[in-house]
Coordinates of C-alpha atoms in Angstrom, one line a residue:
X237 CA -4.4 -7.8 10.5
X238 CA -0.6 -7.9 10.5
X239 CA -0.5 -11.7 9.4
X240 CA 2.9 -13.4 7.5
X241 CA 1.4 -14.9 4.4
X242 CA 2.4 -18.0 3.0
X243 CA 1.5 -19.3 0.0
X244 CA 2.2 -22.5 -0.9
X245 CA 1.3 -23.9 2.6
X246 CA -0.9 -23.2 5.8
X247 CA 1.1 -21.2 7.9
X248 CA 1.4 -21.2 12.0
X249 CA 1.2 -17.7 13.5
X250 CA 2.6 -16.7 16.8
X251 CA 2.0 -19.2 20.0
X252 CA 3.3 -17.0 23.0
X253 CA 3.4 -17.4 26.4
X254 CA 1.0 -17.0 28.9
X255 CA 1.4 -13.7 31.2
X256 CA 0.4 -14.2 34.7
X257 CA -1.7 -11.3 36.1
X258 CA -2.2 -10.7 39.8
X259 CA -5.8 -11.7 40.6
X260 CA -7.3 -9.8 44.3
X261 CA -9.0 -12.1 46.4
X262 CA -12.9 -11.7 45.7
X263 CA -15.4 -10.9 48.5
X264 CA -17.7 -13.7 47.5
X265 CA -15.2 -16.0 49.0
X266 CA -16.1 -15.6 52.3
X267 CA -19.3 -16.8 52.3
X268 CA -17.8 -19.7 51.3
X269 CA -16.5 -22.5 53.6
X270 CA -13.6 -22.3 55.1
X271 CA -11.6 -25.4 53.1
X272 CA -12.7 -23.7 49.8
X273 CA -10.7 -24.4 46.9
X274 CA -10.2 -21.0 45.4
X275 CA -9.4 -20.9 41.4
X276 CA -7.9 -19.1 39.1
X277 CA -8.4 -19.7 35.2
X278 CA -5.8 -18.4 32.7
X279 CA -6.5 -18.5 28.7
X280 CA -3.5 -19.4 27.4
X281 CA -3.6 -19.4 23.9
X282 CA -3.7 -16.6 20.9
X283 CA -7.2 -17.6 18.6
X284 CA -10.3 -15.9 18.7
X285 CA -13.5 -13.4 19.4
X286 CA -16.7 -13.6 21.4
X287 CA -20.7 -14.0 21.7
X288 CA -23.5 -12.9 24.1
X289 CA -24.3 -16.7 24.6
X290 CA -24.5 -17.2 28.6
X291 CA -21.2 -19.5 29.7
X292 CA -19.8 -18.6 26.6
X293 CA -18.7 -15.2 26.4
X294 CA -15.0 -15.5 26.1
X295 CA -13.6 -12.5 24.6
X296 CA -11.2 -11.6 21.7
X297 CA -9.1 -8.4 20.5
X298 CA -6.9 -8.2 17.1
X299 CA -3.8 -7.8 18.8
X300 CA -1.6 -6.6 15.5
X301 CA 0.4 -10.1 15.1
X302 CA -2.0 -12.3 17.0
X303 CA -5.8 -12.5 18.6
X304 CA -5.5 -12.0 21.9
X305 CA -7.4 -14.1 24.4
X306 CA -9.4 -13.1 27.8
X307 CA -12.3 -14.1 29.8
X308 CA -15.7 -12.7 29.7
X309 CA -17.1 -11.9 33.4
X310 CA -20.0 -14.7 33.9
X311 CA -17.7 -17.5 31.5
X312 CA -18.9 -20.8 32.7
X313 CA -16.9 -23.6 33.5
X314 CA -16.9 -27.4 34.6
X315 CA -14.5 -28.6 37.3
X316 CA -13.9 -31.8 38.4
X317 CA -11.4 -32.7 41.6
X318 CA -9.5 -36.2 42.4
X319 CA -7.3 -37.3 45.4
X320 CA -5.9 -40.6 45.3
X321 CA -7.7 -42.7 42.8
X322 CA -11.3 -41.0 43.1
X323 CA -12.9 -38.4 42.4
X324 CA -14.3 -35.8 45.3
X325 CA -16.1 -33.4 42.8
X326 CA -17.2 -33.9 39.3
X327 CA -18.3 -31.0 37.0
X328 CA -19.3 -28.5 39.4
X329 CA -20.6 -25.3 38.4
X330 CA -18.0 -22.1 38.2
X331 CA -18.0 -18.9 36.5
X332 CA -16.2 -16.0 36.2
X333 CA -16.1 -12.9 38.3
X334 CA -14.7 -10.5 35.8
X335 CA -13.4 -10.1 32.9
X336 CA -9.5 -10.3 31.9
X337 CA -6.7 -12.8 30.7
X338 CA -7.0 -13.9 34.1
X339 CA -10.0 -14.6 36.6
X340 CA -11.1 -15.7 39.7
X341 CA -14.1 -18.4 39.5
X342 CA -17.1 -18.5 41.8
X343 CA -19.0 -21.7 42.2
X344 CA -22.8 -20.9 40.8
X345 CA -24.3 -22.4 43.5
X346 CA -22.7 -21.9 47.2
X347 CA -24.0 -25.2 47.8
X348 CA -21.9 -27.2 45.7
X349 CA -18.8 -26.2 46.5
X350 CA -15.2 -27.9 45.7
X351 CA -13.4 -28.6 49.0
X352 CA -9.7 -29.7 49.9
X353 CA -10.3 -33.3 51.9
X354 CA -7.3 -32.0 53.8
X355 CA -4.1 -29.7 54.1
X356 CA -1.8 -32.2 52.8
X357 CA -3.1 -34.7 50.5
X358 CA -2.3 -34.7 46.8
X359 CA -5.2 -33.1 44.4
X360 CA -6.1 -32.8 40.9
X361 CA -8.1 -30.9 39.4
X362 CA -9.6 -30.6 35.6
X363 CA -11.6 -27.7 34.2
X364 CA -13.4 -27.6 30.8
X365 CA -15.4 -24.5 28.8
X366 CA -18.3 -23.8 28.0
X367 CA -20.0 -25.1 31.5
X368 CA -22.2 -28.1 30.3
X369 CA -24.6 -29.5 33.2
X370 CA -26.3 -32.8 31.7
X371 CA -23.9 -34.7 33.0
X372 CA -23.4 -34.1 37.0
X373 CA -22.8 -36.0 39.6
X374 CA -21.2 -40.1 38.9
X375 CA -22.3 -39.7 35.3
X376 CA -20.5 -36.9 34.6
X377 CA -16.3 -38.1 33.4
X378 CA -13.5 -36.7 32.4
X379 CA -12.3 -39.1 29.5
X380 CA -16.0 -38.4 28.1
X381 CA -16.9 -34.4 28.5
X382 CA -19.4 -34.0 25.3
X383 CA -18.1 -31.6 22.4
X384 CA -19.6 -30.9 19.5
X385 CA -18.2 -28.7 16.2
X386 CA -20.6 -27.1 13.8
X387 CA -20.1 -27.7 10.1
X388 CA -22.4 -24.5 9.4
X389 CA -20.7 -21.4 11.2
X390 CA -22.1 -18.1 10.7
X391 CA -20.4 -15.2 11.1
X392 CA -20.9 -11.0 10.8
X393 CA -18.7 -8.9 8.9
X394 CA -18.9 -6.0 11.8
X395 CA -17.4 -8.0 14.2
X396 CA -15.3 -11.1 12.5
X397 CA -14.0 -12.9 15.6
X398 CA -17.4 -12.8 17.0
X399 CA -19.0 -16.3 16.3
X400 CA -16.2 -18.1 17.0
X401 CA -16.3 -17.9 21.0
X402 CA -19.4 -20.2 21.5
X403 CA -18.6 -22.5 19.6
X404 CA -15.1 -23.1 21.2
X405 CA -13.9 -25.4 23.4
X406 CA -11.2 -25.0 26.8
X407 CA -9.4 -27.1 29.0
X408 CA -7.2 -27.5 31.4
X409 CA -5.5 -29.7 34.2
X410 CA -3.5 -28.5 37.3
X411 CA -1.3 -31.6 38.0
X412 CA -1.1 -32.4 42.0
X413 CA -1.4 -29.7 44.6
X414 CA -2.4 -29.3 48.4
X415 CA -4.2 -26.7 50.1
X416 CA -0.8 -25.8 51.6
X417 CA 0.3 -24.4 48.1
X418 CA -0.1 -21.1 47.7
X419 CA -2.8 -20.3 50.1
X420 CA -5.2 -23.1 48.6
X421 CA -5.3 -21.2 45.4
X422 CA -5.3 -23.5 42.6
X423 CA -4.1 -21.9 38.7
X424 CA -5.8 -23.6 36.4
X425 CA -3.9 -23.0 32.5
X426 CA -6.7 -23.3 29.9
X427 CA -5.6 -24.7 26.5
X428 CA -7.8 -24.8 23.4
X429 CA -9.3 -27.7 21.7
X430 CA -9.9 -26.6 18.1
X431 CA -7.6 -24.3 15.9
X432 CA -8.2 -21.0 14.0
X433 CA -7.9 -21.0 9.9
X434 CA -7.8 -17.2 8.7
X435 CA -8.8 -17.5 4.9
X436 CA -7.7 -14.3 3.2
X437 CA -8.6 -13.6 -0.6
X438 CA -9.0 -10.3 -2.5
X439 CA -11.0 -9.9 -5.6
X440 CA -10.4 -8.5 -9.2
X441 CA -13.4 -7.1 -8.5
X442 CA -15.8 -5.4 -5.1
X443 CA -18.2 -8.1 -4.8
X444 CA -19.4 -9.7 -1.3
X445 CA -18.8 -13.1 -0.1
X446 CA -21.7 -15.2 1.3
X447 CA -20.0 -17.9 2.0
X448 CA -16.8 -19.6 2.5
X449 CA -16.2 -23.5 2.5
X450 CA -13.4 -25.9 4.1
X451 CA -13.4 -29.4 2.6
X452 CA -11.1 -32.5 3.0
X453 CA -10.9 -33.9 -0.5
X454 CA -11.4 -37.7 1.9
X455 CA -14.9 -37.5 3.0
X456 CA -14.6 -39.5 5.5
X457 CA -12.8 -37.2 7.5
X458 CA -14.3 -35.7 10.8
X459 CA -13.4 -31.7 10.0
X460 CA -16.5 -31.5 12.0
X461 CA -18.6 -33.3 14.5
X462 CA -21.7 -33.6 16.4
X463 CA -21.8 -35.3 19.9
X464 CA -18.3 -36.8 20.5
X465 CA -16.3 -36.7 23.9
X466 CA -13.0 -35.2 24.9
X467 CA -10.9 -36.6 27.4
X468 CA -9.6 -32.7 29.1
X469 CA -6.9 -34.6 30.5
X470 CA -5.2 -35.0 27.3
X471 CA -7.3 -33.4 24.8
X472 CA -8.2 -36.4 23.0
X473 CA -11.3 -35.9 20.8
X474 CA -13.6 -39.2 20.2
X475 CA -16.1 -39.1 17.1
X476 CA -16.7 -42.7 17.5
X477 CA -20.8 -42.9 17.5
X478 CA -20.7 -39.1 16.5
X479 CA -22.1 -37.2 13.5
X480 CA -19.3 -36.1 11.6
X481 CA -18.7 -33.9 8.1
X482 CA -15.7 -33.7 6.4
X483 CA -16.2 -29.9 5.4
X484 CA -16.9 -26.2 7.2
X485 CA -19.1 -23.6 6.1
X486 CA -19.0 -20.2 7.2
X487 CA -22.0 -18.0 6.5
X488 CA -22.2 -14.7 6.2
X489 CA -21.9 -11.3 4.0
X490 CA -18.6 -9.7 3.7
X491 CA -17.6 -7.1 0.7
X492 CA -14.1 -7.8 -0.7
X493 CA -11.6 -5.3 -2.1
X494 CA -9.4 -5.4 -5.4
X495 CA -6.1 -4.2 -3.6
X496 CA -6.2 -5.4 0.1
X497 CA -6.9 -9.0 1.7
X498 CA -10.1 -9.5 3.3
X499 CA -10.4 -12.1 6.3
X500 CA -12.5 -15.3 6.6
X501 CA -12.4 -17.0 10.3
X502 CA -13.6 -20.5 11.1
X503 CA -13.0 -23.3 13.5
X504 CA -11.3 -26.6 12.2
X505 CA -11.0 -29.9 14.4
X506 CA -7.1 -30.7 15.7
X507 CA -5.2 -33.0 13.2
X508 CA -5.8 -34.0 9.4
X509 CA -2.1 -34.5 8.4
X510 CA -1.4 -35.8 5.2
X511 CA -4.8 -34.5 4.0
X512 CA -5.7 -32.1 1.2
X513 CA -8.1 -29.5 1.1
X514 CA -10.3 -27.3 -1.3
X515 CA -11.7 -23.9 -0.1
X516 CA -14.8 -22.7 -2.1
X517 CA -16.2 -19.0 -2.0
X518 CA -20.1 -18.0 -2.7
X519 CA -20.1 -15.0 -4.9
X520 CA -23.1 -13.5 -6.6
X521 CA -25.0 -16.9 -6.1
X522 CA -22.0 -18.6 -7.9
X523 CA -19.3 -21.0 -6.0
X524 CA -16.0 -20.0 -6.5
X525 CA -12.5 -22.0 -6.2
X526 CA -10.5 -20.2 -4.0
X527 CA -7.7 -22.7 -3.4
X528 CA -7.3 -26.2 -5.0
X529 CA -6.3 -29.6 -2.7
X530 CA -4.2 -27.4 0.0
X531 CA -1.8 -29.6 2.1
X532 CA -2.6 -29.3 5.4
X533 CA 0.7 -29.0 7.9
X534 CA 3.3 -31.7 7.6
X535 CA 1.9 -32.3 11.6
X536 CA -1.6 -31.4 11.1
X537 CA -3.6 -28.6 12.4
X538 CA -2.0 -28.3 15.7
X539 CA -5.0 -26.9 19.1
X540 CA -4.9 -23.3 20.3
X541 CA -3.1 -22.2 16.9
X542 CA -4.5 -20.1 14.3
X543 CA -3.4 -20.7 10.4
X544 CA -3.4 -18.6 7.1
X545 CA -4.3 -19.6 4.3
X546 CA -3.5 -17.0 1.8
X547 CA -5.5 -17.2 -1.6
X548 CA -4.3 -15.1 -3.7
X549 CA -7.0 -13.2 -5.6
X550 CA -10.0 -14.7 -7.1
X551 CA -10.8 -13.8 -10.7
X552 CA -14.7 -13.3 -10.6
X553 CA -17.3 -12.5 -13.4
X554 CA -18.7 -8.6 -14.1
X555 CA -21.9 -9.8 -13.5
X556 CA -21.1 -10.9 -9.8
X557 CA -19.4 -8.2 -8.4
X558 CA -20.7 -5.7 -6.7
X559 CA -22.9 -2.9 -8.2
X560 CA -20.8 0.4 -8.1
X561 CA -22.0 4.1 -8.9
X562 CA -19.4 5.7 -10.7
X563 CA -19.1 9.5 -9.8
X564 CA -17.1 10.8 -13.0
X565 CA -19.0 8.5 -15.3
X566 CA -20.5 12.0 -17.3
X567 CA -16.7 13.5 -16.8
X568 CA -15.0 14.0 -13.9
X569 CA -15.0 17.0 -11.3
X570 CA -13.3 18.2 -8.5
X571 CA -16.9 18.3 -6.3
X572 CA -19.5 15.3 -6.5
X573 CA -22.3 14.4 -4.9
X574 CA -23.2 11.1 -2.6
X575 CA -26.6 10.7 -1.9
X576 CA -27.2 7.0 -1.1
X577 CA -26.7 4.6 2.1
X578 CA -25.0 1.5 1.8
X579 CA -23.8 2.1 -1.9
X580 CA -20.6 1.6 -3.2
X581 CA -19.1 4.7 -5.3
X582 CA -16.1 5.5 -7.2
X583 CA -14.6 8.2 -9.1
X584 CA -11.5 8.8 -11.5
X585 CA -8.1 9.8 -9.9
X586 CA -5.9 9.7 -12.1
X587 CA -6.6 13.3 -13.6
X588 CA -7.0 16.7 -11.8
X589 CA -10.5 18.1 -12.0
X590 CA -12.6 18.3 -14.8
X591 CA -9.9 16.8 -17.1
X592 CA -10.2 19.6 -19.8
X593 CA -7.9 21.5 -21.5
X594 CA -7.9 25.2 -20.3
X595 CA -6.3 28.7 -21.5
X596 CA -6.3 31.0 -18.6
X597 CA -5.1 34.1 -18.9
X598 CA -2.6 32.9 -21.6
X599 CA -1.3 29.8 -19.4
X600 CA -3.0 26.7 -20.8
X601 CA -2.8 22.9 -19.9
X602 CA -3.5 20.6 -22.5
X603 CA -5.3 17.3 -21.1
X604 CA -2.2 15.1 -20.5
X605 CA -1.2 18.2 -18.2
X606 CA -3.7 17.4 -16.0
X607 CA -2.9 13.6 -16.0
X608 CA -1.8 12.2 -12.6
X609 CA -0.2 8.9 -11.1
X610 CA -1.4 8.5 -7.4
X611 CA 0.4 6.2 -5.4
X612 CA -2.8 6.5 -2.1
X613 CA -5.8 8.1 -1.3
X614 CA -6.0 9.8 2.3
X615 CA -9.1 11.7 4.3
X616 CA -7.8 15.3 4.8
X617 CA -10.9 16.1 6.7
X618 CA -14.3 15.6 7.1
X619 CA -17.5 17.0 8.8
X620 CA -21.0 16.1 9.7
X621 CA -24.2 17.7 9.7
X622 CA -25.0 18.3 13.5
X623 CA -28.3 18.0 14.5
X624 CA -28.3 20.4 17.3
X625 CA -25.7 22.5 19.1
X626 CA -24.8 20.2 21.7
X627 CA -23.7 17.0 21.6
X628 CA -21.2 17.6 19.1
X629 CA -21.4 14.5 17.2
X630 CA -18.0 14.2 15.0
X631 CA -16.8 10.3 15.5
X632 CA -19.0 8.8 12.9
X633 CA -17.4 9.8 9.2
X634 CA -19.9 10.4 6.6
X635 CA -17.9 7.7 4.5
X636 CA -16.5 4.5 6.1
X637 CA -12.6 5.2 6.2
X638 CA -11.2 2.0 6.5
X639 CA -13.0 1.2 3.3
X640 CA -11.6 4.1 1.1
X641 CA -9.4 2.4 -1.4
X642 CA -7.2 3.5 -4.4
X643 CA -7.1 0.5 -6.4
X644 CA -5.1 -0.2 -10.2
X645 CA -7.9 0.7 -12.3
X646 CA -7.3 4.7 -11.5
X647 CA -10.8 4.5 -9.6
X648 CA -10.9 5.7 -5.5
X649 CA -13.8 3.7 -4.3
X650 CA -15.9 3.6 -1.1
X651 CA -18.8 3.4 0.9
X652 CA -21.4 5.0 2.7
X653 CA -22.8 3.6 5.9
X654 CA -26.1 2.5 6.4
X655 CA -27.9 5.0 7.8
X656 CA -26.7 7.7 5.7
X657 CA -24.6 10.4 7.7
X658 CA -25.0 13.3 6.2
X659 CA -21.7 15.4 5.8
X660 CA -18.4 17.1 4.0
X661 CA -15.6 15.0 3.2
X662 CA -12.0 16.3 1.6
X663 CA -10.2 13.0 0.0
X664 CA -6.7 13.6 -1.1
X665 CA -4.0 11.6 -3.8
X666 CA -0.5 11.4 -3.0
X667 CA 2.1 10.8 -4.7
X668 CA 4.2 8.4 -2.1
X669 CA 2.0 5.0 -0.4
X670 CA 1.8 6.4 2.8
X671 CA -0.9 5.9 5.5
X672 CA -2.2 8.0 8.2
X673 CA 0.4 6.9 11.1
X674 CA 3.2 7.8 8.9
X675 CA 2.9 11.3 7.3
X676 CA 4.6 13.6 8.6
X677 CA 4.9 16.9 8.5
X678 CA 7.4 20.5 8.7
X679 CA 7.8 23.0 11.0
X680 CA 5.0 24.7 9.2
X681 CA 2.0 22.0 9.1
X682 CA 3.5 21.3 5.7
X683 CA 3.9 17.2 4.6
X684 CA 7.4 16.6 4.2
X685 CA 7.4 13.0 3.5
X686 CA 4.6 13.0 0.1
X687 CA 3.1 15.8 -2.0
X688 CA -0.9 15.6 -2.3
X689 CA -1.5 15.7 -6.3
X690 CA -5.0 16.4 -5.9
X691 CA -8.3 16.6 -3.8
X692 CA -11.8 16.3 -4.0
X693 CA -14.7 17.8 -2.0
X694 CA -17.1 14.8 -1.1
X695 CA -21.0 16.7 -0.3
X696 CA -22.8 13.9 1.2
X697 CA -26.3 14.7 1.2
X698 CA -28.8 12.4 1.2
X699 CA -31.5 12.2 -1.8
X700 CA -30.3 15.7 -2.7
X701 CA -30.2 16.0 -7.0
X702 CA -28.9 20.0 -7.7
X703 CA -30.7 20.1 -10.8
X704 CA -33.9 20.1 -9.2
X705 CA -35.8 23.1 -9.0
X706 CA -36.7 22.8 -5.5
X707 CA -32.5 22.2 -4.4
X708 CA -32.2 25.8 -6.3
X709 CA -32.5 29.4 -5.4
X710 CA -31.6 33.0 -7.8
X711 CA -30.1 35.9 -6.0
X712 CA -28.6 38.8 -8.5
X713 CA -29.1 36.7 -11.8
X714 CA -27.4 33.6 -10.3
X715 CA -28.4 30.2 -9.3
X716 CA -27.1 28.5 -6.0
X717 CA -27.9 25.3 -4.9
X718 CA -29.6 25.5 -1.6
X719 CA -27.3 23.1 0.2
X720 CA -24.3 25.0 2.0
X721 CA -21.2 23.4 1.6
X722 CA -19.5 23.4 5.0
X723 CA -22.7 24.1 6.7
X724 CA -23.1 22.2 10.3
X725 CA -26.6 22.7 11.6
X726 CA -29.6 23.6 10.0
X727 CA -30.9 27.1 10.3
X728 CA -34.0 26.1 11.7
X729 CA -32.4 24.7 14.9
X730 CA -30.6 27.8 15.8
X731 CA -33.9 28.8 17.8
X732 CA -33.8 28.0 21.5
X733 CA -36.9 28.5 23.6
X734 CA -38.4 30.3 20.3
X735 CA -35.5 32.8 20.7
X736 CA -32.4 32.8 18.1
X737 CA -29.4 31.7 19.8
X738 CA -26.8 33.4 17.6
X739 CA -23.7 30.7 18.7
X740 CA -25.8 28.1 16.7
X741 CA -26.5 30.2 13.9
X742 CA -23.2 30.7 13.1
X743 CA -23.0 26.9 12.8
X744 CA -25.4 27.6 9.9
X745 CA -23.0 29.3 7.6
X746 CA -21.2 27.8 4.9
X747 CA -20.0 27.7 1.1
X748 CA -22.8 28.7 -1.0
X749 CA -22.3 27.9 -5.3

């Protein structure tokens, strides 16, 4: 996430404008009568990520400097209609029929259907989402549309913007319009009722939050709220009679780095100016301050906006942080091996190999000669064990890349997925702090803009330990390990139809020590 930090106060990101996309006229309309109002529903704000939760499905992509907004095909919504001083329709069922920042809605029942009264008259109409039903018909008002606002919001690290889409609120108004306007088409600009907060924090250690916490130092304040109303013709929240809390939990697992900012997302009610705020962490079954009485914005949390709050980096105790095998704890190497899923390793790279002094053939390099400052650690390549000769499977690494890290204690760390992927792996120091989109390179391959100071073969092979007798085989007095470095497919698979098939076997070959 490309965000601007701030760090004395909560900071507004980017609010853009709406772009209209051309929307084709849907098929399903003409089963429809003829006087049909036809809608169109356009997000029009930059905040979060979706669910699977039928009617609310509204779906969000990290767009670099903002999140990015669009409909989800199926997203229900409420509409409600008025001419003159009454009301004609009041929330009738619609939902979208496909996905995008801009979509057509379909009523969900052809038998309730919104209808001009005539050509000319004056309309209004007012839309709200997630579709709610309980409260058709007379009862149903759009000073009083119920919305409620979790104080416990869980959340998965995979997919961070996910769990904030059903729990969000949209609405929208059209102002007047007749069925003479623009075919009888009616553009309805949704606007969101809550506001983003992005907590970022970094750790002087790689532990994994369970839990982050919001709270207004007043405790009477309604951060959050159980059955209020909104009035979706200004976006007025009521928690009059409501449940309220005056703090937000989010709830989940997500491990933290020493170097780079990890992301927290949660919803927070409109408003709160002049209020102060304390944002806790859950660490290794021990709360955490993160960030002490924060002033919210001189205007408050402002709807359809999301804010940073940048922590800094939380100082957290040995005995919290995550458990991390270190490679080069019995010296260090220029080959290890990785034989676990899920775990956390590490390794010394801030020295070339085995670190020891050497004479070869009269040249020798005392151990400070081998010392080295890396600036980054890159993936020069990597390979996986394929399973058979076809698919070739190479898009899942062996080691989750975004999570390689060189940090300030000379350690690269990372992680293994869970399942374990078996595989090669080459990682690489460089002297300049350059990432992947930046390197370049000379007329001969060559990089021309950083030097790589070392590299380290990573074998990932799962439960494998070389020093067992069983992972060894002698040939001409020596003793190989049985694992091939390089090797793609196991020997026994290169038999097709209980014929070798000598394309595969060559797949088989690879660096035997």
């Amino acid at each position: 996430m490309k965000y601007t930090p701030y760090i004395t106060v909560l900071a507004v990101l980017l609010a853009a404008a709406c772009a209209k996309q051309e929307i084709s006229d849907d098929s399903s309309m003409s089963a429809l009568p003829e006087n049909a109002v036809s809608f169109i529903g356009t997000v029009c704000s930059e905040s979060q990520s979706g669910n699977d939760a039928p009617g609310t499905r509204t779906v969000y992509a990290d767009e670099g400097q903002s999140i990015a907004v669009n409909w989800a095909e199926g997203d229900g919504v409420g509409i409600f209609c008025s001419t003159g001083d009454s009301f004609t329709a009041s929330n009738v069922g619609y939902e979208t029929s496909a996905s995008g920042t801009d979509a057509a809605f379909l009523p969900l029942d052809n038998g309730n259907v919104i209808v001009w009264s005539d050509n000319t008259s004056p309309h209004k109409f007012y839309a709200y989402y997630p579709y709610s039903p309980a409260s058709e018909g007379t009862a149903a008002d759009i000073h009083k549309v119920p919305v409620s606002l979790p104080s416990v919001q869980m959340f998965d690290s995979a997919d961070p913007f996910g769990h904030l889409a059903g729990k969000d609120f949209l609405y929208a108004s059209s102002g007047e319009v007749t069925q003479s306007q623009d075919g009888g088409r009616v553009s309805l600009d949704f606007n969101y009722l809550f506001s983003v907060l992005e907590v970022r924090l970094r750790t002087s250690l790689y532990a994994a939050v369970d839990a982050v916490e919001l709270a207004c130092t007043d405790e009477a304040e309604a951060l959050a709220f159980d059955g209020a109303t909104v009035d979706i013709a200004t976006g007025t929240i009521d928690v009059s009679g409501a449940g309220t809390s005056s703090s937000i939990r989010l709830e989940g697992s997500q491990n933290t780095k020493m170097s780079d900012y990890v992301s927290f997302y949660m919803l927070v009610s409109p408003g709160h100016a002049g209020k102060t705020f304390n944002v806790t962490a859950e660490i290794g079954g021990k709360t955490y301050t993160v960030v002490s009485e924060k002033p919210a914005p001189e205007t408050g949390f402002e709807s359809g906006r999301t804010y940073v709050l940048d922590a800094g980096q939380v100082e957290i105790d040995p005995e919290d942080a995550e458990p991390v095998t270190d490679l080069s704890a019995d010296g260090t190497a220029n080959c290890y091996y990785v034989t676990e899923p899920g775990t956390l390793y590490r390794f010394r790279a801030d020295i070339k190999g085995n670190g020891e002094a050497l004479d070869l053939g009269g040249v020798s390099y005392t151990a400070e000669d081998l010392r080295i400052s890396p600036a980054d650690v890159l993936v020069l390549w990597y390979t996986r064990v394929q399973n058979g000769y076809i698919p070739w499977t190479y898009t899942e690494s062996p080691v989750n890349i975004d999570g390689i890290s060189l940090e300030s204690d000379g350690y690269v760390y990372f992680r293994t997925p869970e399942p374990f992927i078996a595989g090669n792996m080459v990682l690489a120091v460089l002297d300049s702090d350059v990432d992947y989109d930046a390197i370049t390179v000379d007329s001969e391959r060559r990089l021309d803009n950083a030097d790589i100071l070392w590299s380290w073969n990573i074998v990932l092979a799962e439960g494998y330990d070389p020093d067992d007798s069983s992972s060894q085989f002698t040939k001409g007095g020596y003793t190989f390990m049985t694992r091939d470095l390089g090797a793609l497919i196991d020997p026994a698979q290169a038999n097709t139809g209980g014929s070798v098939n000598y394309v595969t076997l060559a797949s088989t070959t690879g660096n035997v020590y």
